[in-house]
């Protein structure tokens, strides 16, 4: 059941998705389309799954959608690490990486508290 009141994780992941779009476009400008697409898909999918969880049909469904968001966050962390370690891609800025870490922590806490 959707609740339109302010929601920290929904707001965080939406703002984060906007930053991911910008970063993926920076990579696309360099004609590195595959990496740009991977970062775009996994980075924006985090927020999409969090948003979808707001309409979960059950507690189990809610937890599942957050677990999918956590997996997407882990995948994005991998792509950003590849960018950082490669000479062929721009380095993700420190704030982008820190924001991802914060989102991962919040998602983990939501999953843990929802299992109780």
mmCIF file with all atom_site columns, C-alpha atoms in Angstrom:
data_model
loop_
_atom_site.group_PDB
_atom_site.id
_atom_site.type_symbol
_atom_site.label_atom_id
_atom_site.label_alt_id
_atom_site.label_comp_id
_atom_site.label_asym_id
_atom_site.label_entity_id
_atom_site.label_seq_id
_atom_site.pdbx_PDB_ins_code
_atom_site.Cartn_x
_atom_site.Cartn_y
_atom_site.Cartn_z
_atom_site.occupancy
_atom_site.B_iso_or_equiv
_atom_site.pdbx_formal_charge
_atom_site.auth_seq_id
_atom_site.auth_comp_id
_atom_site.auth_asym_id
_atom_site.auth_atom_id
_atom_site.pdbx_PDB_model_num
ATOM 1   C CA . UNK A 1 1   ? 0.000  0.000   0.000   1.00 0.00 ? 1   UNK A CA 1
ATOM 2   C CA . UNK A 1 2   ? 1.554  3.265   -1.143  1.00 0.00 ? 2   UNK A CA 1
ATOM 3   C CA . UNK A 1 3   ? 2.080  6.071   1.318   1.00 0.00 ? 3   UNK A CA 1
ATOM 4   C CA . UNK A 1 4   ? 2.980  9.443   -0.213  1.00 0.00 ? 4   UNK A CA 1
ATOM 5   C CA . UNK A 1 5   ? 4.419  10.987  2.943   1.00 0.00 ? 5   UNK A CA 1
ATOM 6   C CA . UNK A 1 6   ? 8.120  11.832  2.986   1.00 0.00 ? 6   UNK A CA 1
ATOM 7   C CA . UNK A 1 7   ? 10.305 8.736   2.884   1.00 0.00 ? 7   UNK A CA 1
ATOM 8   C CA . UNK A 1 8   ? 14.069 8.982   3.467   1.00 0.00 ? 8   UNK A CA 1
ATOM 9   C CA . UNK A 1 9   ? 15.185 6.040   1.341   1.00 0.00 ? 9   UNK A CA 1
ATOM 10  C CA . UNK A 1 10  ? 12.852 6.934   -1.550  1.00 0.00 ? 10  UNK A CA 1
ATOM 11  C CA . UNK A 1 11  ? 14.164 10.508  -1.501  1.00 0.00 ? 11  UNK A CA 1
ATOM 12  C CA . UNK A 1 12  ? 17.813 9.404   -1.187  1.00 0.00 ? 12  UNK A CA 1
ATOM 13  C CA . UNK A 1 13  ? 17.611 6.946   -4.051  1.00 0.00 ? 13  UNK A CA 1
ATOM 14  C CA . UNK A 1 14  ? 15.803 9.391   -6.328  1.00 0.00 ? 14  UNK A CA 1
ATOM 15  C CA . UNK A 1 15  ? 18.460 12.072  -5.790  1.00 0.00 ? 15  UNK A CA 1
ATOM 16  C CA . UNK A 1 16  ? 21.155 9.427   -6.212  1.00 0.00 ? 16  UNK A CA 1
ATOM 17  C CA . UNK A 1 17  ? 19.634 8.266   -9.505  1.00 0.00 ? 17  UNK A CA 1
ATOM 18  C CA . UNK A 1 18  ? 19.895 11.811  -10.856 1.00 0.00 ? 18  UNK A CA 1
ATOM 19  C CA . UNK A 1 19  ? 23.620 11.831  -9.994  1.00 0.00 ? 19  UNK A CA 1
ATOM 20  C CA . UNK A 1 20  ? 24.069 8.413   -11.597 1.00 0.00 ? 20  UNK A CA 1
ATOM 21  C CA . UNK A 1 21  ? 22.420 9.663   -14.782 1.00 0.00 ? 21  UNK A CA 1
ATOM 22  C CA . UNK A 1 22  ? 24.899 12.564  -14.864 1.00 0.00 ? 22  UNK A CA 1
ATOM 23  C CA . UNK A 1 23  ? 27.893 10.263  -14.273 1.00 0.00 ? 23  UNK A CA 1
ATOM 24  C CA . UNK A 1 24  ? 26.750 7.762   -16.906 1.00 0.00 ? 24  UNK A CA 1
ATOM 25  C CA . UNK A 1 25  ? 26.372 10.632  -19.390 1.00 0.00 ? 25  UNK A CA 1
ATOM 26  C CA . UNK A 1 26  ? 29.953 11.722  -18.620 1.00 0.00 ? 26  UNK A CA 1
ATOM 27  C CA . UNK A 1 27  ? 31.056 8.208   -19.581 1.00 0.00 ? 27  UNK A CA 1
ATOM 28  C CA . UNK A 1 28  ? 28.825 8.155   -22.657 1.00 0.00 ? 28  UNK A CA 1
ATOM 29  C CA . UNK A 1 29  ? 30.484 11.369  -23.907 1.00 0.00 ? 29  UNK A CA 1
ATOM 30  C CA . UNK A 1 30  ? 33.740 9.387   -23.959 1.00 0.00 ? 30  UNK A CA 1
ATOM 31  C CA . UNK A 1 31  ? 32.019 6.808   -26.215 1.00 0.00 ? 31  UNK A CA 1
ATOM 32  C CA . UNK A 1 32  ? 32.206 4.144   -23.514 1.00 0.00 ? 32  UNK A CA 1
ATOM 33  C CA . UNK A 1 33  ? 28.609 3.106   -24.073 1.00 0.00 ? 33  UNK A CA 1
ATOM 34  C CA . UNK A 1 34  ? 28.667 -0.330  -22.460 1.00 0.00 ? 34  UNK A CA 1
ATOM 35  C CA . UNK A 1 35  ? 29.995 0.934   -19.134 1.00 0.00 ? 35  UNK A CA 1
ATOM 36  C CA . UNK A 1 36  ? 27.659 3.936   -19.239 1.00 0.00 ? 36  UNK A CA 1
ATOM 37  C CA . UNK A 1 37  ? 24.701 1.601   -19.755 1.00 0.00 ? 37  UNK A CA 1
ATOM 38  C CA . UNK A 1 38  ? 25.748 -0.757  -16.948 1.00 0.00 ? 38  UNK A CA 1
ATOM 39  C CA . UNK A 1 39  ? 26.123 2.142   -14.504 1.00 0.00 ? 39  UNK A CA 1
ATOM 40  C CA . UNK A 1 40  ? 22.875 3.734   -15.641 1.00 0.00 ? 40  UNK A CA 1
ATOM 41  C CA . UNK A 1 41  ? 20.882 0.492   -15.307 1.00 0.00 ? 41  UNK A CA 1
ATOM 42  C CA . UNK A 1 42  ? 22.196 -0.687  -11.948 1.00 0.00 ? 42  UNK A CA 1
ATOM 43  C CA . UNK A 1 43  ? 22.326 2.820   -10.443 1.00 0.00 ? 43  UNK A CA 1
ATOM 44  C CA . UNK A 1 44  ? 18.781 3.808   -11.348 1.00 0.00 ? 44  UNK A CA 1
ATOM 45  C CA . UNK A 1 45  ? 17.416 0.343   -10.574 1.00 0.00 ? 45  UNK A CA 1
ATOM 46  C CA . UNK A 1 46  ? 18.189 0.830   -6.879  1.00 0.00 ? 46  UNK A CA 1
ATOM 47  C CA . UNK A 1 47  ? 15.635 3.620   -6.602  1.00 0.00 ? 47  UNK A CA 1
ATOM 48  C CA . UNK A 1 48  ? 13.162 1.880   -8.893  1.00 0.00 ? 48  UNK A CA 1
ATOM 49  C CA . UNK A 1 49  ? 13.129 -1.197  -6.647  1.00 0.00 ? 49  UNK A CA 1
ATOM 50  C CA . UNK A 1 50  ? 12.875 0.904   -3.488  1.00 0.00 ? 50  UNK A CA 1
ATOM 51  C CA . UNK A 1 51  ? 9.947  2.757   -5.033  1.00 0.00 ? 51  UNK A CA 1
ATOM 52  C CA . UNK A 1 52  ? 8.335  -0.514  -6.103  1.00 0.00 ? 52  UNK A CA 1
ATOM 53  C CA . UNK A 1 53  ? 8.694  -1.820  -2.532  1.00 0.00 ? 53  UNK A CA 1
ATOM 54  C CA . UNK A 1 54  ? 6.401  0.982   -1.400  1.00 0.00 ? 54  UNK A CA 1
ATOM 55  C CA . UNK A 1 55  ? 3.585  -0.896  -3.144  1.00 0.00 ? 55  UNK A CA 1
ATOM 56  C CA . UNK A 1 56  ? 4.551  -4.340  -1.887  1.00 0.00 ? 56  UNK A CA 1
ATOM 57  C CA . UNK A 1 57  ? 1.749  -6.872  -1.564  1.00 0.00 ? 57  UNK A CA 1
ATOM 58  C CA . UNK A 1 58  ? 3.174  -8.371  1.623   1.00 0.00 ? 58  UNK A CA 1
ATOM 59  C CA . UNK A 1 59  ? 6.036  -8.081  4.074   1.00 0.00 ? 59  UNK A CA 1
ATOM 60  C CA . UNK A 1 60  ? 7.825  -10.870 2.186   1.00 0.00 ? 60  UNK A CA 1
ATOM 61  C CA . UNK A 1 61  ? 7.392  -8.979  -1.100  1.00 0.00 ? 61  UNK A CA 1
ATOM 62  C CA . UNK A 1 62  ? 8.647  -5.761  0.556   1.00 0.00 ? 62  UNK A CA 1
ATOM 63  C CA . UNK A 1 63  ? 11.801 -7.507  1.795   1.00 0.00 ? 63  UNK A CA 1
ATOM 64  C CA . UNK A 1 64  ? 12.345 -9.155  -1.589  1.00 0.00 ? 64  UNK A CA 1
ATOM 65  C CA . UNK A 1 65  ? 12.213 -5.821  -3.428  1.00 0.00 ? 65  UNK A CA 1
ATOM 66  C CA . UNK A 1 66  ? 14.696 -4.309  -0.983  1.00 0.00 ? 66  UNK A CA 1
ATOM 67  C CA . UNK A 1 67  ? 16.982 -7.315  -1.468  1.00 0.00 ? 67  UNK A CA 1
ATOM 68  C CA . UNK A 1 68  ? 16.884 -6.697  -5.216  1.00 0.00 ? 68  UNK A CA 1
ATOM 69  C CA . UNK A 1 69  ? 17.771 -3.036  -4.546  1.00 0.00 ? 69  UNK A CA 1
ATOM 70  C CA . UNK A 1 70  ? 20.696 -4.228  -2.382  1.00 0.00 ? 70  UNK A CA 1
ATOM 71  C CA . UNK A 1 71  ? 21.939 -6.488  -5.188  1.00 0.00 ? 71  UNK A CA 1
ATOM 72  C CA . UNK A 1 72  ? 21.758 -3.622  -7.666  1.00 0.00 ? 72  UNK A CA 1
ATOM 73  C CA . UNK A 1 73  ? 23.706 -1.430  -5.237  1.00 0.00 ? 73  UNK A CA 1
ATOM 74  C CA . UNK A 1 74  ? 26.401 -4.113  -4.954  1.00 0.00 ? 74  UNK A CA 1
ATOM 75  C CA . UNK A 1 75  ? 26.569 -4.366  -8.737  1.00 0.00 ? 75  UNK A CA 1
ATOM 76  C CA . UNK A 1 76  ? 26.881 -0.593  -9.063  1.00 0.00 ? 76  UNK A CA 1
ATOM 77  C CA . UNK A 1 77  ? 29.630 -0.591  -6.455  1.00 0.00 ? 77  UNK A CA 1
ATOM 78  C CA . UNK A 1 78  ? 31.524 -3.047  -8.683  1.00 0.00 ? 78  UNK A CA 1
ATOM 79  C CA . UNK A 1 79  ? 31.122 -0.898  -11.827 1.00 0.00 ? 79  UNK A CA 1
ATOM 80  C CA . UNK A 1 80  ? 32.265 2.217   -9.955  1.00 0.00 ? 80  UNK A CA 1
ATOM 81  C CA . UNK A 1 81  ? 35.284 0.321   -8.635  1.00 0.00 ? 81  UNK A CA 1
ATOM 82  C CA . UNK A 1 82  ? 36.161 -0.699  -12.198 1.00 0.00 ? 82  UNK A CA 1
ATOM 83  C CA . UNK A 1 83  ? 35.976 2.952   -13.245 1.00 0.00 ? 83  UNK A CA 1
ATOM 84  C CA . UNK A 1 84  ? 38.197 3.956   -10.346 1.00 0.00 ? 84  UNK A CA 1
ATOM 85  C CA . UNK A 1 85  ? 40.824 1.311   -11.114 1.00 0.00 ? 85  UNK A CA 1
ATOM 86  C CA . UNK A 1 86  ? 40.793 1.678   -14.899 1.00 0.00 ? 86  UNK A CA 1
ATOM 87  C CA . UNK A 1 87  ? 42.636 4.256   -16.962 1.00 0.00 ? 87  UNK A CA 1
ATOM 88  C CA . UNK A 1 88  ? 39.841 4.252   -19.541 1.00 0.00 ? 88  UNK A CA 1
ATOM 89  C CA . UNK A 1 89  ? 37.000 5.682   -17.471 1.00 0.00 ? 89  UNK A CA 1
ATOM 90  C CA . UNK A 1 90  ? 36.478 8.777   -15.357 1.00 0.00 ? 90  UNK A CA 1
ATOM 91  C CA . UNK A 1 91  ? 36.776 8.357   -11.615 1.00 0.00 ? 91  UNK A CA 1
ATOM 92  C CA . UNK A 1 92  ? 33.461 8.532   -9.784  1.00 0.00 ? 92  UNK A CA 1
ATOM 93  C CA . UNK A 1 93  ? 33.491 11.498  -7.454  1.00 0.00 ? 93  UNK A CA 1
ATOM 94  C CA . UNK A 1 94  ? 33.859 10.938  -3.726  1.00 0.00 ? 94  UNK A CA 1
ATOM 95  C CA . UNK A 1 95  ? 30.300 12.081  -2.960  1.00 0.00 ? 95  UNK A CA 1
ATOM 96  C CA . UNK A 1 96  ? 28.813 9.538   -5.396  1.00 0.00 ? 96  UNK A CA 1
ATOM 97  C CA . UNK A 1 97  ? 30.680 6.693   -3.697  1.00 0.00 ? 97  UNK A CA 1
ATOM 98  C CA . UNK A 1 98  ? 29.823 7.976   -0.198  1.00 0.00 ? 98  UNK A CA 1
ATOM 99  C CA . UNK A 1 99  ? 26.146 8.343   -1.122  1.00 0.00 ? 99  UNK A CA 1
ATOM 100 C CA . UNK A 1 100 ? 26.104 4.774   -2.435  1.00 0.00 ? 100 UNK A CA 1
ATOM 101 C CA . UNK A 1 101 ? 27.612 3.529   0.839   1.00 0.00 ? 101 UNK A CA 1
ATOM 102 C CA . UNK A 1 102 ? 24.952 5.411   2.814   1.00 0.00 ? 102 UNK A CA 1
ATOM 103 C CA . UNK A 1 103 ? 22.178 3.946   0.672   1.00 0.00 ? 103 UNK A CA 1
ATOM 104 C CA . UNK A 1 104 ? 23.589 0.427   1.109   1.00 0.00 ? 104 UNK A CA 1
ATOM 105 C CA . UNK A 1 105 ? 23.593 0.903   4.906   1.00 0.00 ? 105 UNK A CA 1
ATOM 106 C CA . UNK A 1 106 ? 20.018 2.198   4.981   1.00 0.00 ? 106 UNK A CA 1
ATOM 107 C CA . UNK A 1 107 ? 18.778 -0.613  2.732   1.00 0.00 ? 107 UNK A CA 1
ATOM 108 C CA . UNK A 1 108 ? 20.540 -3.194  4.920   1.00 0.00 ? 108 UNK A CA 1
ATOM 109 C CA . UNK A 1 109 ? 18.911 -1.752  8.050   1.00 0.00 ? 109 UNK A CA 1
ATOM 110 C CA . UNK A 1 110 ? 15.483 -1.735  6.412   1.00 0.00 ? 110 UNK A CA 1
ATOM 111 C CA . UNK A 1 111 ? 15.873 -5.385  5.402   1.00 0.00 ? 111 UNK A CA 1
ATOM 112 C CA . UNK A 1 112 ? 17.093 -6.391  8.871   1.00 0.00 ? 112 UNK A CA 1
ATOM 113 C CA . UNK A 1 113 ? 14.359 -4.528  10.729  1.00 0.00 ? 113 UNK A CA 1
ATOM 114 C CA . UNK A 1 114 ? 11.665 -5.802  8.358   1.00 0.00 ? 114 UNK A CA 1
ATOM 115 C CA . UNK A 1 115 ? 12.643 -9.411  9.088   1.00 0.00 ? 115 UNK A CA 1
ATOM 116 C CA . UNK A 1 116 ? 11.886 -8.945  12.789  1.00 0.00 ? 116 UNK A CA 1
#
